[in-house]
XYZ file of C-alpha atoms in Angstrom:
612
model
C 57.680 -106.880 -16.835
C 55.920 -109.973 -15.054
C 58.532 -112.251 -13.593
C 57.889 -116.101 -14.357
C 57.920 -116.905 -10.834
C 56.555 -114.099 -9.089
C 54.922 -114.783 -5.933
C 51.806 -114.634 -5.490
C 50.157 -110.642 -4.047
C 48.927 -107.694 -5.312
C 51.754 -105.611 -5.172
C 51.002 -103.161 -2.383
C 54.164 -100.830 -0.768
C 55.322 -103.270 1.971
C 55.703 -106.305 -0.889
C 57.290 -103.419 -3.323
C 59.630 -102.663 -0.105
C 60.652 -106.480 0.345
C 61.322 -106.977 -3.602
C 63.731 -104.055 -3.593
C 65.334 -105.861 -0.993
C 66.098 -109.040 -2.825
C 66.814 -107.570 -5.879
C 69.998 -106.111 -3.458
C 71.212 -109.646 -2.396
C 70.742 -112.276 -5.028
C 71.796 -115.219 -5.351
C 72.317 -117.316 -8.430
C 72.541 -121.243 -8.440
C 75.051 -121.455 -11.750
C 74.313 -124.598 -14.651
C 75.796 -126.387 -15.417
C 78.082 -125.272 -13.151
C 80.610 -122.365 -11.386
C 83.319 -124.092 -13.239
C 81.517 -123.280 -16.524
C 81.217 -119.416 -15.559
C 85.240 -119.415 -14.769
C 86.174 -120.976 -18.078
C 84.010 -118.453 -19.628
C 85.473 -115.728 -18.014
C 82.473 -114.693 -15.680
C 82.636 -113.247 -12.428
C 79.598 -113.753 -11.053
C 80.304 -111.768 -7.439
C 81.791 -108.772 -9.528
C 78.735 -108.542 -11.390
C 76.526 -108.096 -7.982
C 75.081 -111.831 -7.465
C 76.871 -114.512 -4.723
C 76.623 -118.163 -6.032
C 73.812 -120.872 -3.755
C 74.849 -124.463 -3.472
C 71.273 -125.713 -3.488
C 68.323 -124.646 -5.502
C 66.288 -123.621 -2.059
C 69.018 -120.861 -1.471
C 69.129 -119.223 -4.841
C 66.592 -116.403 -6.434
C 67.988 -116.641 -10.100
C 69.007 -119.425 -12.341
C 71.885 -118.939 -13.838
C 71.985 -121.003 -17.457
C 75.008 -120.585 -19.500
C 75.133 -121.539 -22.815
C 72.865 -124.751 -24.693
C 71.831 -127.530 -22.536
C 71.541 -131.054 -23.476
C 68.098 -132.334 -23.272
C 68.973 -134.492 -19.864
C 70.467 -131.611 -17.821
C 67.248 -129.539 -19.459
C 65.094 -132.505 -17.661
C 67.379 -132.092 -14.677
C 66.910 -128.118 -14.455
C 63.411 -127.839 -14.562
C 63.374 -130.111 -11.085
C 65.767 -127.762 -9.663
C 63.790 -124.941 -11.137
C 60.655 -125.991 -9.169
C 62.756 -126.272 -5.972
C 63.837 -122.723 -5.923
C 61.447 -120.644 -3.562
C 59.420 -117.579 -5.414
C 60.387 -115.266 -6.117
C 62.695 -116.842 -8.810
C 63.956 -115.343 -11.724
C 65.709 -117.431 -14.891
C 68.953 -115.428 -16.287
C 70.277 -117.331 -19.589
C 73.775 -116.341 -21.089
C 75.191 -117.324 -24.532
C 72.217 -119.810 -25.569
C 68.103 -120.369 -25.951
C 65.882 -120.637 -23.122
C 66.014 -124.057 -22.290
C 62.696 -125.835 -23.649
C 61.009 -127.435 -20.131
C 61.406 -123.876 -18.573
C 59.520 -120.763 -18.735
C 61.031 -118.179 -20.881
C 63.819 -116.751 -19.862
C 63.196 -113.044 -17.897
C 66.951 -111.792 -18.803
C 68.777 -113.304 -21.790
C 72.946 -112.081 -23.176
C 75.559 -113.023 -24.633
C 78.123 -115.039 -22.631
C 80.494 -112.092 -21.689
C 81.571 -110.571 -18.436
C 79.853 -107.139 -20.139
C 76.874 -108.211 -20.636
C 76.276 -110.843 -17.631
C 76.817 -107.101 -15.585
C 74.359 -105.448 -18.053
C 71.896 -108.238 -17.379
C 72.414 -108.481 -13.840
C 70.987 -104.618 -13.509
C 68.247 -105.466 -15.814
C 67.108 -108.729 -13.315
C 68.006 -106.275 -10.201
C 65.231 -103.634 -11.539
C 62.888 -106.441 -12.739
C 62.563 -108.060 -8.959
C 62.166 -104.851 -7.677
C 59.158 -104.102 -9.777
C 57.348 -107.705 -10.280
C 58.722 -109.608 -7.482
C 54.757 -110.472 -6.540
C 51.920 -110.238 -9.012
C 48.478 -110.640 -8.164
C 48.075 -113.996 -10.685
C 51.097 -116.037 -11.665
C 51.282 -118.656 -13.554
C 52.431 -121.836 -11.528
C 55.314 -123.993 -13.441
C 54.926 -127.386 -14.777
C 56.945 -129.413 -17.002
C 56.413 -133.290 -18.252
C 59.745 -134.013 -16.171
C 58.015 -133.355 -12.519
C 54.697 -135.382 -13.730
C 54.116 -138.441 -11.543
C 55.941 -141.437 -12.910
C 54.778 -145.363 -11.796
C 57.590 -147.278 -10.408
C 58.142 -150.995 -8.957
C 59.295 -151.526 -5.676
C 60.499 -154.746 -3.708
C 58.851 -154.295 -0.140
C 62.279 -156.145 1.045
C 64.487 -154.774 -1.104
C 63.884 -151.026 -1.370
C 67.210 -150.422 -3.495
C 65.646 -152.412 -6.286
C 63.540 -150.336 -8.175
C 62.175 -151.018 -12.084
C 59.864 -149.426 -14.389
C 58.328 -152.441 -14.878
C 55.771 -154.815 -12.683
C 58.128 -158.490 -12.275
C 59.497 -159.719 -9.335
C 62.394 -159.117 -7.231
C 65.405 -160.531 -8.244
C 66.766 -161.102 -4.539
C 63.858 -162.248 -2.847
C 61.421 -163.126 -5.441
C 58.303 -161.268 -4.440
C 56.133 -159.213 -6.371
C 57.508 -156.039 -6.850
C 55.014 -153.075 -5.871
C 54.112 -150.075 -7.584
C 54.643 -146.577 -6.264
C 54.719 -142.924 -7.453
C 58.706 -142.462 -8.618
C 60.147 -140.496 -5.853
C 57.711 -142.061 -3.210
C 59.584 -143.786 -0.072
C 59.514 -147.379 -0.140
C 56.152 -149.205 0.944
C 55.460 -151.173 3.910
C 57.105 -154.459 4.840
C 55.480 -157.561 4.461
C 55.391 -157.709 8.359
C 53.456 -154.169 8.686
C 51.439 -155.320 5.509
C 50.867 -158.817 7.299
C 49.374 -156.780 10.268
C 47.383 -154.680 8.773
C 45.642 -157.464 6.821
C 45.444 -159.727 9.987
C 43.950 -156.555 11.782
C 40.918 -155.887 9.290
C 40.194 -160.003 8.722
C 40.966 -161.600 11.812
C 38.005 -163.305 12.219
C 37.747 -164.551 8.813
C 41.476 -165.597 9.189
C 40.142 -167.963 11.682
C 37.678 -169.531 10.102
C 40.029 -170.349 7.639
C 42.331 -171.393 9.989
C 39.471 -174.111 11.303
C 38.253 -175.410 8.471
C 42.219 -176.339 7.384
C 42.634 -178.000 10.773
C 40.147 -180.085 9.762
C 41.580 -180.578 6.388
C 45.134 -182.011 7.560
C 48.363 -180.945 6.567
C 49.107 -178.346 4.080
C 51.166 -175.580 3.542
C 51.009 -171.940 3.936
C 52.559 -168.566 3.190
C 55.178 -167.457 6.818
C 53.563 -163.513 5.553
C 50.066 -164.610 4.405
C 48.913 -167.310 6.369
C 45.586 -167.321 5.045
C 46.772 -168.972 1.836
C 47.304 -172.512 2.116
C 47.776 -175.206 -0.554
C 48.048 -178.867 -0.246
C 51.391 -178.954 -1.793
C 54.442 -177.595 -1.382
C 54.281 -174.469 -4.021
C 55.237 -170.906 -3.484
C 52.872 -167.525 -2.253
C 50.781 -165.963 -5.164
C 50.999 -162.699 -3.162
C 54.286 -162.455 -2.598
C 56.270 -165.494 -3.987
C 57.705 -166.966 -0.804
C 58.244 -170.419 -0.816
C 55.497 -172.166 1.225
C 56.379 -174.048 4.563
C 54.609 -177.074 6.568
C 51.179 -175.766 7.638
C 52.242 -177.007 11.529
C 55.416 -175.860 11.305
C 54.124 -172.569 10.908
C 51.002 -173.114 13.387
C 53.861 -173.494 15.871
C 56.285 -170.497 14.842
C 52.894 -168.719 15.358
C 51.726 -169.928 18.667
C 55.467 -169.663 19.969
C 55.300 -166.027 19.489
C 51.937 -165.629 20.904
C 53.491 -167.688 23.923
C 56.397 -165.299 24.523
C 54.477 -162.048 23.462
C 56.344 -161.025 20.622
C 54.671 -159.726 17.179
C 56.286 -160.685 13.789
C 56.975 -156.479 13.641
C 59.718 -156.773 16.911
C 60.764 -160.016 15.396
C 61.529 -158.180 12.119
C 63.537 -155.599 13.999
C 65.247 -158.332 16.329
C 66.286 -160.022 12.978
C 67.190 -156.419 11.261
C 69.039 -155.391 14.678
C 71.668 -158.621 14.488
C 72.644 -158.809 10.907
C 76.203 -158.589 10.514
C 79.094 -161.268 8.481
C 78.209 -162.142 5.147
C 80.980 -162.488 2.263
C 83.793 -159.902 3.829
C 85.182 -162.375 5.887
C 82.225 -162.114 9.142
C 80.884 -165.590 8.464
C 81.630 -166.344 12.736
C 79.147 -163.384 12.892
C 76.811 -164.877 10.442
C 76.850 -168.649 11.625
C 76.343 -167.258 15.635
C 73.193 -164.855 13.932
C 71.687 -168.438 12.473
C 72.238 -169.839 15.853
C 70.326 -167.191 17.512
C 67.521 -167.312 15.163
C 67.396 -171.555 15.448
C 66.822 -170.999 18.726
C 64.248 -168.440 18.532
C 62.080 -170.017 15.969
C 63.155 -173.661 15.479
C 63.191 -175.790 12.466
C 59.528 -173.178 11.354
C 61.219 -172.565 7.918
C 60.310 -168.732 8.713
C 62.547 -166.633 5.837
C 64.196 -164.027 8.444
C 65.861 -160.922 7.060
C 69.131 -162.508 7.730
C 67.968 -165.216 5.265
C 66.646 -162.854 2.537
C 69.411 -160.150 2.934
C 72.361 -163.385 2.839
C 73.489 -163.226 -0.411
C 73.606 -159.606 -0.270
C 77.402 -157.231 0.119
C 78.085 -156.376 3.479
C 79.049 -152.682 4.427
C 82.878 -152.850 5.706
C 82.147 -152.799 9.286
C 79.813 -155.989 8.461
C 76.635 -153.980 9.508
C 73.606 -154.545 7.170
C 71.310 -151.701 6.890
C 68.591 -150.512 4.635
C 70.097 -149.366 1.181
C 69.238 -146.648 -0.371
C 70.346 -145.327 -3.938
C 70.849 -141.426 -3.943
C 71.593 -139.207 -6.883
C 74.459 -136.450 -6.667
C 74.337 -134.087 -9.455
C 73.756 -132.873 -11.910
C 74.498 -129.706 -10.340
C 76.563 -130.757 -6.714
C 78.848 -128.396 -5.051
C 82.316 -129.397 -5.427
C 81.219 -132.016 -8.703
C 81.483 -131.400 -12.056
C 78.194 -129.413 -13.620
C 76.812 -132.202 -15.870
C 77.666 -135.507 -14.153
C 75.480 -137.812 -12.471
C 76.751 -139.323 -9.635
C 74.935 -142.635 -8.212
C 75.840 -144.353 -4.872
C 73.850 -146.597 -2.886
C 74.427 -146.005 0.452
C 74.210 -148.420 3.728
C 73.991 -146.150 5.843
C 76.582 -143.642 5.830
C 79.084 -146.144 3.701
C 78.932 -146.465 -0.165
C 78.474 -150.152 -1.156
C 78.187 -149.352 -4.960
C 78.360 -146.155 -7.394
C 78.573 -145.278 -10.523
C 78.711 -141.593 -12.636
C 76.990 -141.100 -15.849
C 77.563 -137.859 -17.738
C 74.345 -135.730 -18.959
C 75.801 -133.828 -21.721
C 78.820 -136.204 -23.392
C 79.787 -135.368 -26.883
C 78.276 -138.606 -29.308
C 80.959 -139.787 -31.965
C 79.857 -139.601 -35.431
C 80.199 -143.056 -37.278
C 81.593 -143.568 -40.654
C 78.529 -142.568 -42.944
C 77.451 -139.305 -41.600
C 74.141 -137.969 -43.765
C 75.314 -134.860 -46.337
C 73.350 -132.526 -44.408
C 75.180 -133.037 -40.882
C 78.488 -132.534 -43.132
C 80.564 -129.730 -41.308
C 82.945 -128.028 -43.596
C 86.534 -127.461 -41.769
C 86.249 -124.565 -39.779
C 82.531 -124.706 -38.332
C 84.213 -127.650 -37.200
C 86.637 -126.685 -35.061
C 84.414 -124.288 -33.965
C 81.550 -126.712 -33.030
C 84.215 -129.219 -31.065
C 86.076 -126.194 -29.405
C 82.249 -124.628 -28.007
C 81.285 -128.649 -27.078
C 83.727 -128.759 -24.814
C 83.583 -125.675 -22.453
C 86.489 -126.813 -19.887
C 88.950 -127.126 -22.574
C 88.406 -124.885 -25.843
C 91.922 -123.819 -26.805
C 93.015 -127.981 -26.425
C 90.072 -129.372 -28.615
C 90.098 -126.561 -30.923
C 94.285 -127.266 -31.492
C 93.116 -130.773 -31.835
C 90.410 -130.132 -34.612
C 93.050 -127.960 -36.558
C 95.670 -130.513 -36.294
C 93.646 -132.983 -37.317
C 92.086 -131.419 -40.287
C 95.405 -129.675 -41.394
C 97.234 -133.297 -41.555
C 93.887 -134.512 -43.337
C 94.745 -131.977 -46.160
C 98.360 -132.617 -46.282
C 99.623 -129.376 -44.511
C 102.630 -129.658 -43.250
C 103.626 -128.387 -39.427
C 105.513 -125.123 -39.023
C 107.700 -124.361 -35.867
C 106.352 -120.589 -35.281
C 102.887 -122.065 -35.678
C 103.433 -124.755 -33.650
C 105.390 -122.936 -30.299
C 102.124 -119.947 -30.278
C 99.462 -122.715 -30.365
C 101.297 -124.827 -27.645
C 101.366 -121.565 -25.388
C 98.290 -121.334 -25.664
C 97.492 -124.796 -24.956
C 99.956 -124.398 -21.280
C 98.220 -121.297 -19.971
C 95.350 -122.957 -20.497
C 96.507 -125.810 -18.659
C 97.346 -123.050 -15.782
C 94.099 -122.408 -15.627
C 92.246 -125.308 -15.890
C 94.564 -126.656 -12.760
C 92.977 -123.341 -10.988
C 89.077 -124.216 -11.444
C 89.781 -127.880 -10.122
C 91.292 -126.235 -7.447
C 87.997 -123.864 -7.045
C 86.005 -126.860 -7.169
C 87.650 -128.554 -4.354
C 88.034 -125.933 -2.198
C 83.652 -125.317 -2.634
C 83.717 -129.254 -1.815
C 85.768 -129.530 0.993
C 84.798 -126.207 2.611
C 87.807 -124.238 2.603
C 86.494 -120.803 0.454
C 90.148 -119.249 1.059
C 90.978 -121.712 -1.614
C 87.958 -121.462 -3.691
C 88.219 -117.444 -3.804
C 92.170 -117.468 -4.319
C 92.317 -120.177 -7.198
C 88.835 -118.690 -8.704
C 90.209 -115.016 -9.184
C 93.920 -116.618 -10.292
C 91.887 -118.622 -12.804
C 90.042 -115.439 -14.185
C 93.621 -113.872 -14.224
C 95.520 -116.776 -16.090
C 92.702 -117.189 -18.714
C 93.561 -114.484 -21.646
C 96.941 -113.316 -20.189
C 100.005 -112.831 -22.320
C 103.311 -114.138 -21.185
C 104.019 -110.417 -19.431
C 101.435 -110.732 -17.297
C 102.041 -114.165 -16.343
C 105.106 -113.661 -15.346
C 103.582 -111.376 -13.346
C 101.238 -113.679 -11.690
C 104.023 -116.377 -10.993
C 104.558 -114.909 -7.691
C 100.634 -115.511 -6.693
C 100.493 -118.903 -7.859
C 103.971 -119.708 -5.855
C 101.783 -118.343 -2.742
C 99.014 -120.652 -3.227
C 101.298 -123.409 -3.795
C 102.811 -122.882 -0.493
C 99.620 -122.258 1.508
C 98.191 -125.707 0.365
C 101.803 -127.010 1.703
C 101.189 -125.555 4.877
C 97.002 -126.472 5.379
C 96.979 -130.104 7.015
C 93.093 -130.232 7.085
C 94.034 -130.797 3.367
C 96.080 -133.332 3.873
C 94.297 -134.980 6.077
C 91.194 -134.878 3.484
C 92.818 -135.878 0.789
C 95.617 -138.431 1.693
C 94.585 -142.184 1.237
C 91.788 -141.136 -0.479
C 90.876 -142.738 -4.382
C 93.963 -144.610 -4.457
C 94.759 -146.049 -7.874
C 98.195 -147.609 -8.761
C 99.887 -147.678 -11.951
C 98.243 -150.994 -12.989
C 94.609 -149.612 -13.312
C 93.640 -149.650 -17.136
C 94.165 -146.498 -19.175
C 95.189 -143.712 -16.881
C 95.955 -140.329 -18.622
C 97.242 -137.041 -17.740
C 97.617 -135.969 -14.007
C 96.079 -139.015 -13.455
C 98.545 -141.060 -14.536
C 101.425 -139.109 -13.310
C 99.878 -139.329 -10.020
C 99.588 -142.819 -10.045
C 103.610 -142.755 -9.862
C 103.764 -140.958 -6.616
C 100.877 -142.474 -4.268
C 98.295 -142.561 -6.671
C 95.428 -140.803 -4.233
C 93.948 -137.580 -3.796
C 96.945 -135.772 -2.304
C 98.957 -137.151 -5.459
C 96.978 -135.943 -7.933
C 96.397 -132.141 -6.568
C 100.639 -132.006 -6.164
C 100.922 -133.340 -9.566
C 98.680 -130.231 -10.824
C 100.583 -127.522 -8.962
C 103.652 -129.043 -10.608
C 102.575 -128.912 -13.817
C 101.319 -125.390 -13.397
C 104.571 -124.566 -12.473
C 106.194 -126.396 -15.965
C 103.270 -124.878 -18.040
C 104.946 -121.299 -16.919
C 107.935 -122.191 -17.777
C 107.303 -123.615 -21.255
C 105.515 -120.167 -21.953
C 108.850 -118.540 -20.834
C 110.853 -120.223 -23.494
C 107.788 -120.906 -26.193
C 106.803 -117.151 -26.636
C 103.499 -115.038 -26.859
C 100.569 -117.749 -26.158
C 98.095 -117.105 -29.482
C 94.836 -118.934 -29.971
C 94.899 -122.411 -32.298
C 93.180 -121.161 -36.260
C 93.172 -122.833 -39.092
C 96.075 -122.686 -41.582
C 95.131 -122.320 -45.057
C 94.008 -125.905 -46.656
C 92.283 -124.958 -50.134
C 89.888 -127.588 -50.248
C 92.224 -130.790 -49.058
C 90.637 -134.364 -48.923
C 92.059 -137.566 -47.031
C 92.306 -138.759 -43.229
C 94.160 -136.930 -40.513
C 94.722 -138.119 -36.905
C 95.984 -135.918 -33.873
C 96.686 -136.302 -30.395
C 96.700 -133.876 -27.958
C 97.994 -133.645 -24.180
C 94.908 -132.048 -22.545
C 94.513 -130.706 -18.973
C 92.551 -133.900 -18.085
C 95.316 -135.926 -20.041
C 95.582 -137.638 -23.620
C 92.750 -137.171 -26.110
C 93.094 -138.950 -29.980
C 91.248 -137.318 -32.862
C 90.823 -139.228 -36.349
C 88.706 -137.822 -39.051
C 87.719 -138.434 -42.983
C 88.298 -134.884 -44.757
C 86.378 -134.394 -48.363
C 87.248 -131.348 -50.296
C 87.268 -129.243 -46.733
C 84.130 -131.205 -45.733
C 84.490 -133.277 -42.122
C 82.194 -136.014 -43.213
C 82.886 -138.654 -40.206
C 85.205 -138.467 -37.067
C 86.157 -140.573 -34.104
C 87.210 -138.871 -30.378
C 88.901 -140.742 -27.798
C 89.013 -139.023 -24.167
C 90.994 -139.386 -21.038
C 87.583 -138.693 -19.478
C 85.723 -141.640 -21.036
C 87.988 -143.691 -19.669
C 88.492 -142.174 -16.222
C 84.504 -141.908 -15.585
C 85.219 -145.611 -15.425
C 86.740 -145.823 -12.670
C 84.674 -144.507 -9.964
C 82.842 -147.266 -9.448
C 85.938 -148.380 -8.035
C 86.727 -145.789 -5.926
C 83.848 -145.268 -4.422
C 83.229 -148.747 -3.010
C 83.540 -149.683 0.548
C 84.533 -145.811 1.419
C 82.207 -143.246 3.359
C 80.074 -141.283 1.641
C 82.615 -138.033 2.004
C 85.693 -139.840 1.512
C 83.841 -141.140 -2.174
C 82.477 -137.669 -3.014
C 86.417 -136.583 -2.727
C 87.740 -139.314 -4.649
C 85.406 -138.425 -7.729
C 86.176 -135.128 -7.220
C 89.971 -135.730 -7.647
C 89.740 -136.886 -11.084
C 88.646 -133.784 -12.654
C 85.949 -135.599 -14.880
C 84.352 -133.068 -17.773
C 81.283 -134.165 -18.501
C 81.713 -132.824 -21.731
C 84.328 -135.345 -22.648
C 82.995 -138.204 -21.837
C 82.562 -139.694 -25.583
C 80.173 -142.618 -26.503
């Protein structure tokens, strides 16, 4: 067997020697996400691998189930980051299309993930380095063109135009390329290679009169008033700018130090720092005069002002889809000024898509593939979306509710809550860096997942430990308090959310309103009986519309559908995480970038369930 990304070598006995050796240690970097291999029940240290939190620490991709064809995109670029040699394990699903095929695939089972760790152990062993591998490409990692503002380097489009701050031409770049010179640097290069023909020019409009001229190209010059056809700045008095020019050849300073003397004392703006502003515009008067000269106090005015009134270069940086401590699947956008977060906002790479009211006969679903379909969509919270599906389609069909039915299914629906508390808890621990917490919730979660009420009971007196550890940690608390405050009046909170809102609203709220309800969840299981997995009660072939709602880990999700004789032929979803996703913009402005990355964190987004 030739691994996919073997490195390159003839195998001799010292490269044999060093493959054994990784094949002992590997390390896996999990998509979507650890969170994903907990609700499926895998262990990924028990079966011999430790997880990476970046793509240049990890030996083996770890895909678990189908991807969506934008976290596909987004795996192939963390593919290619992964040093050789790199191996590509795939559990419960198809290779995904923009990789190479997969060197180990099984089913999604804690069985078979050990089965196929052995099998990628022996294979590294044997074809860590081959003496011709292929190299990888994909159509994602191809060079894409993109526009650029040489002010503004936050303002990026796929299209040539012009800036929408400043006006200039925006410039094109290779996507991913940093941002291209200044105008300044640009000015001096150009004034470098064509000085003398600069002052040619320069003598034949003396003798011309007045005109009027570009402050960063002054070798065009127009006899009206007009603006730059290089880069759209508005043209100023020809001796206006003949004496900005000869004042800083007087005093010795180059339009480069006068950029950085300009970029050095911007602060004020529209935070309340206009004394700040109005004693920068004094400075620069008295610099430069009446020369008309746009300083980057002038082109940056209009901008938002980090909240300690500093303006530096922004920069918009992508978090996901596969961050430690975020959700597997989201997208999180901030741009940043500096370390501070002025703007942000998440997108989700694999959200279900609501059918609409004429769905085509061939993407009818009859009732149970169904439930199954919505219940496998939605990986963080089966047991809740498949109840919903069977509630839904049951009430469709005119079935009536039955107590016994009803106390199993909600059992089932609580320990799952349990649980579900437990991997947000993992996932903040691996954020914050406390592994104590990520370890102890992880294995609890494993634990909770399939236990019968016995056995929870059992458990109680773990999860009652945990509970008081976190009480006694005041790193936590200091990490968590103040942090993604929302108050009762934000629009359409749900679930812990919500309830969190009541008591502080932030961070430290919402992970004290989760150990509470893990604590009612056990006791509803006490009194509700044995917790049994949500099926389908008998509807012959039923026709009609049935609605449900459902109180899910992440809070209140709404399920309307159009039955025809046992076919689902249209349905509508309504989330608590298509709602919440819209609130981190809020959150995250004004805070530093770690304080933001915590407050996302807090809401427990799924991906999965954000609807559109």
């Amino acid at each position: 067997m030739t691994l996919a990304g073997a490195r390159k070598g003839r195998p001799s006995i010292v490269q044999r020697l060093v493959g054994r050796a990784l094949a002992r240690n590997l390390s896996c970097l999990i998509v979507p996400g650890p969170e994903v291999a907990l609700a499926h029940g895998l262990d990924v240290a028990a079966a011999g691998m430790r997880i990476a939190d970046t793509p240049r620490d990890a030996a083996v991709l770890l895909v678990i189930g189908e991807l969506s064809q934008k976290l596909d995109e987004a795996t192939a670029v963390l593919y290619a980051q992964m040093p050789r040699p790199r191996a590509i394990l795939v559990l419960g699903g198809p290779s995904p299309p923009s990789l190479p095929h997969a060197d180990v695939s099984a089913g999604l089972s804690q069985a078979e993930l050990i089965d196929a760790t052995g099998r990628l152990q022996r294979a590294l062993a044997e074809s860590a380095f081959a003496a011709s591998p292929e190299d990888f490409d994909a159509s994602v990692l191809q060079a894409r063109t993109e526009y650029v503002c040489p002010m503004h380097p936050e303002v990026v489009e796929d299209e040539p135009g012009t800036c929408p701050k400043c006006g200039m031409d925006l410039v094109a770049r290779e996507a991913g390329d940093s941002a291209p010179e200044s105008g300044h640097d640009h000015e001096h290069e150009h004034q470098h290679h064509s000085h003398e023909h600069e002052q040619e020019q320069c003598h034949d409009h003396d003798n011309a009169g007045t005109g009027y001229t570009c402050p960063m190209h002054p070798e065009v010059v127009q006899d009206e008033p007009g603006s730059c056809p290089k880069c759209g700045m508005d043209l100023v008095a020809r001796e206006d700018a003949e004496d900005e020019r000869t004042g800083d050849e007087a005093s010795g300073h180059s339009l480069d130090l006068e950029h950085h003397h300009d970029h050095a004392h911007q602060h004020g703006g529209s935070d309340g720092h206009s004394e700040h502003e109005s004693s920068d515009h004094d400075h620069i008067g008295h610099d430069h005069g009446a020369s008309g000269f746009m300083s980057m106090i002038e082109v940056t005015k209009d901008l938002p002002r980090s909240a300690d009134g500093l303006a530096m270069d922004w920069i918009e940086v992508p978090f996901g889809p596969c961050f430690p401590g975020l959700p597997g699947g989201l997208k999180l956008t901030l741009t940043l000024d500096g370390d501070g977060v002025t703007e942000g906002q998440a997108t989700s790479l694999v959200g279900i898509t609501n059918e609409g009211e004429d769905v085509e006969e061939s993407e009818e679903m009859n009732a149970q593939t169904f439930i199954e379909h919505l219940a496998s969509t939605m990986p963080l919270a089966p047991v809740s979306y498949r109840l919903l599906a069977c509630l839904a389609i049951e009430r469709a069909a005119g079935v009536n509710d039955d107590p016994s039915t009803t106390q199993a299914r909600n059992g089932a629906l609580e320990r799952e809550r349990i649980a579900s508390h437990l991997g947000w808890l993992a996932q903040m621990g691996r954020q914050l860096g406390f592994a104590w917490l990520t370890q102890q919730a992880a294995t609890l979660q494993l634990q909770v997942r399939e236990a019968n009420r016995d056995r929870l009971a059992a458990l109680e007196p773990a999860l009652r430990v945990l509970d008081t550890r976190l009480g006694r940690t005041p790193l936590l608390k200091a990490r968590l308090k103040g942090i993604g405050v929302l108050s009762t009046a934000s629009s359409d909170l749900r679930g812990p959310v919500a309830r969190a809102a009541n008591e502080g609203g932030d961070a430290w709220a919402r992970l004290w309103q989760r150990l509470a309800e893990i604590t009612a969840s056990l006791d509803l299981i006490k009194s509700n009986g044995e917790p049994e997995l949500p099926s389908l009660r008998n509807i012959v072939e039923g026709s009609g519309t049935g609605e449900a709602t459902v109180d899910t880990p992440r809070g209140e999700v709404r399920l309307s559908l159009k039955l025809e004789r046992g076919q689902v032929t249209s349905f509508k979803l309504d989330t608590a995480c298509s709602h919440h996703i819209g609130l981190v913009a809020k959150l995250v402005e004004g805070r530093e970038l770690g304080d933001a990355l915590v407050a996302v964190g807090s809401l427990d987004l799924s991906p999965w369930e954000v609807s559109s």
